[in-house]
Short mmCIF file of C-alpha atoms in Angstrom, two decimals:
data_model
loop_
_atom_site.label_atom_id
_atom_site.label_comp_id
_atom_site.label_asym_id
_atom_site.label_seq_id
_atom_site.Cartn_x
_atom_site.Cartn_y
_atom_site.Cartn_z
CA UNK M 1 0.00 0.00 0.00
CA UNK M 2 1.55 3.35 -1.00
CA UNK M 3 2.19 5.88 1.74
CA UNK M 4 0.93 9.45 1.86
CA UNK M 5 1.92 12.08 4.37
CA UNK M 6 -0.26 15.14 4.72
CA UNK M 7 1.81 18.11 5.88
CA UNK M 8 -0.34 20.71 7.64
CA UNK M 9 0.42 24.42 7.96
CA UNK M 10 -2.36 26.08 9.90
CA UNK M 11 -3.16 29.11 12.03
CA UNK M 12 -6.80 28.63 13.06
CA UNK M 13 -7.25 24.96 12.16
CA UNK M 14 -8.77 25.23 8.67
CA UNK M 15 -5.89 23.41 7.00
CA UNK M 16 -6.03 20.68 9.64
CA UNK M 17 -9.77 20.30 9.00
CA UNK M 18 -9.06 19.84 5.29
CA UNK M 19 -6.38 17.24 6.06
CA UNK M 20 -8.59 15.29 8.47
CA UNK M 21 -11.59 15.36 6.14
CA UNK M 22 -9.39 14.28 3.21
CA UNK M 23 -7.89 11.32 5.03
CA UNK M 24 -10.83 8.91 4.50
CA UNK M 25 -10.91 9.67 0.76
CA UNK M 26 -7.19 9.05 0.49
CA UNK M 27 -7.45 5.80 2.45
CA UNK M 28 -10.34 4.61 0.27
CA UNK M 29 -8.09 5.26 -2.74
CA UNK M 30 -5.58 2.81 -1.27
CA UNK M 31 -3.11 5.06 0.53
CA UNK M 32 -1.75 4.60 4.03
CA UNK M 33 -2.16 8.14 5.39
CA UNK M 34 -0.32 10.00 8.13
CA UNK M 35 -1.24 13.59 9.07
CA UNK M 36 1.58 15.77 10.39
CA UNK M 37 0.51 18.77 12.45
CA UNK M 38 4.08 19.64 13.47
CA UNK M 39 6.03 18.61 10.38
CA UNK M 40 9.80 18.35 10.35
CA UNK M 41 11.95 18.12 7.23
CA UNK M 42 12.93 14.60 8.29
CA UNK M 43 9.33 13.52 7.64
CA UNK M 44 10.01 14.20 3.97
CA UNK M 45 13.66 13.13 3.79
CA UNK M 46 14.39 10.30 6.25
CA UNK M 47 11.67 7.90 5.13
CA UNK M 48 10.05 9.68 2.20
CA UNK M 49 6.37 9.04 1.59
CA UNK M 50 5.36 7.76 -1.82
CA UNK M 51 3.43 11.00 -2.18
CA UNK M 52 3.08 14.11 -0.04
CA UNK M 53 0.06 16.36 0.24
CA UNK M 54 0.48 19.86 1.63
CA UNK M 55 -2.52 21.62 3.20
CA UNK M 56 -1.20 25.10 3.84
CA UNK M 57 -2.73 28.37 4.92
CA UNK M 58 -1.14 31.79 4.64
CA UNK M 59 -0.68 34.22 7.50
CA UNK M 60 0.71 37.73 7.85
CA UNK M 61 2.35 39.06 4.71
CA UNK M 62 2.28 35.78 2.81
CA UNK M 63 4.05 33.95 5.62
CA UNK M 64 4.03 30.34 6.74
CA UNK M 65 2.04 29.57 9.90
CA UNK M 66 4.07 29.06 13.08
CA UNK M 67 3.67 25.27 13.12
CA UNK M 68 5.26 25.10 9.65
CA UNK M 69 8.07 27.66 9.95
CA UNK M 70 10.75 25.19 10.98
CA UNK M 71 9.94 22.84 8.10
CA UNK M 72 9.85 25.66 5.54
CA UNK M 73 13.04 27.30 6.83
CA UNK M 74 15.00 24.03 6.76
CA UNK M 75 13.68 23.18 3.30
CA UNK M 76 14.68 26.60 1.92
CA UNK M 77 18.10 26.57 3.62
CA UNK M 78 19.10 22.98 2.84
CA UNK M 79 17.58 22.72 -0.64
CA UNK M 80 17.65 18.88 -0.48
CA UNK M 81 17.43 16.82 -3.65
CA UNK M 82 13.77 15.84 -3.88
CA UNK M 83 13.98 14.35 -7.36
CA UNK M 84 11.33 11.67 -7.58
CA UNK M 85 9.22 13.05 -4.72
CA UNK M 86 5.65 13.60 -5.85
CA UNK M 87 3.26 15.96 -4.12
CA UNK M 88 -0.03 17.79 -4.23
CA UNK M 89 -0.72 21.19 -2.75
CA UNK M 90 -3.81 22.85 -1.34
CA UNK M 91 -3.13 26.51 -0.58
CA UNK M 92 -5.57 28.59 1.47
CA UNK M 93 -5.78 32.34 1.66
CA UNK M 94 -7.98 35.40 1.25
CA UNK M 95 -7.96 37.25 -2.07
CA UNK M 96 -8.73 40.55 -0.35
CA UNK M 97 -5.00 40.53 0.57
CA UNK M 98 -2.27 40.99 -2.02
CA UNK M 99 -0.42 38.05 -0.45
CA UNK M 100 -3.24 35.66 -1.41
CA UNK M 101 -2.02 32.06 -0.95
CA UNK M 102 1.51 33.42 -0.60
CA UNK M 103 2.73 30.63 1.67
CA UNK M 104 1.40 27.92 -0.64
CA UNK M 105 2.86 29.56 -3.72
CA UNK M 106 6.22 30.02 -1.96
CA UNK M 107 6.30 26.39 -0.82
CA UNK M 108 5.37 25.18 -4.30
CA UNK M 109 8.32 27.10 -5.75
CA UNK M 110 10.78 25.77 -3.17
CA UNK M 111 9.64 22.17 -3.67
CA UNK M 112 10.05 22.48 -7.43
CA UNK M 113 13.50 24.09 -7.05
CA UNK M 114 14.46 21.00 -5.04
CA UNK M 115 13.31 18.74 -7.89
CA UNK M 116 9.97 17.55 -6.46
CA UNK M 117 7.22 16.97 -8.99
CA UNK M 118 3.77 18.39 -8.35
CA UNK M 119 0.95 16.09 -9.41
CA UNK M 120 -1.86 18.12 -10.94
CA UNK M 121 -2.51 21.80 -10.42
CA UNK M 122 -2.19 23.60 -7.12
CA UNK M 123 -5.58 24.29 -5.55
CA UNK M 124 -5.97 27.82 -4.22
CA UNK M 125 -8.94 28.22 -1.90
CA UNK M 126 -10.19 31.77 -1.41
CA UNK M 127 -11.70 32.32 2.04
CA UNK M 128 -13.59 35.37 0.79
CA UNK M 129 -15.47 33.12 -1.68
CA UNK M 130 -15.42 29.79 0.16
CA UNK M 131 -15.51 30.21 3.96
CA UNK M 132 -15.25 26.45 4.52
CA UNK M 133 -12.11 25.35 2.65
CA UNK M 134 -13.21 21.71 2.57
CA UNK M 135 -16.11 22.68 0.25
CA UNK M 136 -13.50 23.18 -2.48
CA UNK M 137 -10.76 20.91 -1.20
CA UNK M 138 -12.72 17.64 -0.99
CA UNK M 139 -13.87 17.67 -4.65
CA UNK M 140 -10.31 18.61 -5.66
CA UNK M 141 -8.92 15.67 -3.64
CA UNK M 142 -11.39 13.33 -5.32
CA UNK M 143 -10.22 14.43 -8.77
CA UNK M 144 -6.54 14.51 -7.73
CA UNK M 145 -6.34 11.01 -6.26
CA UNK M 146 -6.42 9.09 -9.59
CA UNK M 147 -3.53 11.23 -10.88
CA UNK M 148 -1.68 10.71 -7.60
CA UNK M 149 -2.03 6.92 -7.92
CA UNK M 150 -1.03 6.99 -11.57
CA UNK M 151 2.07 9.11 -10.83
CA UNK M 152 3.43 6.28 -8.67
CA UNK M 153 3.29 3.68 -11.46
#
């Protein structure tokens, strides 16, 4: 059974809600799922998951939430070789700010610089249009999962 780690970056819990609500769908698709609320870079490097899913909200001026700062800082500083690592990304933000989904966009860029391969398009959830992020995230997960499985073949 392929492994999936869901890396959560959250301020008020919305990204964690998306991760927890996504877990059953991912398990039904045949993944062994682990949700990481306090992710460390070792969770991606030491025993890499077959696929990673990032559920990430933006805070401040396009910044990473506090629970994710250590992971993001180490990733940006170390620039590890992530060739072969596949991932999906759900970014959450509010389009009334000019830093809309800034943390998710920044993480996406760093992951790609390190050689990781994003599966499918990045989902950007706008809190000013969709107050409950899972309303957009769960249908996206459903459509993303077949591509995620196929990317591992």
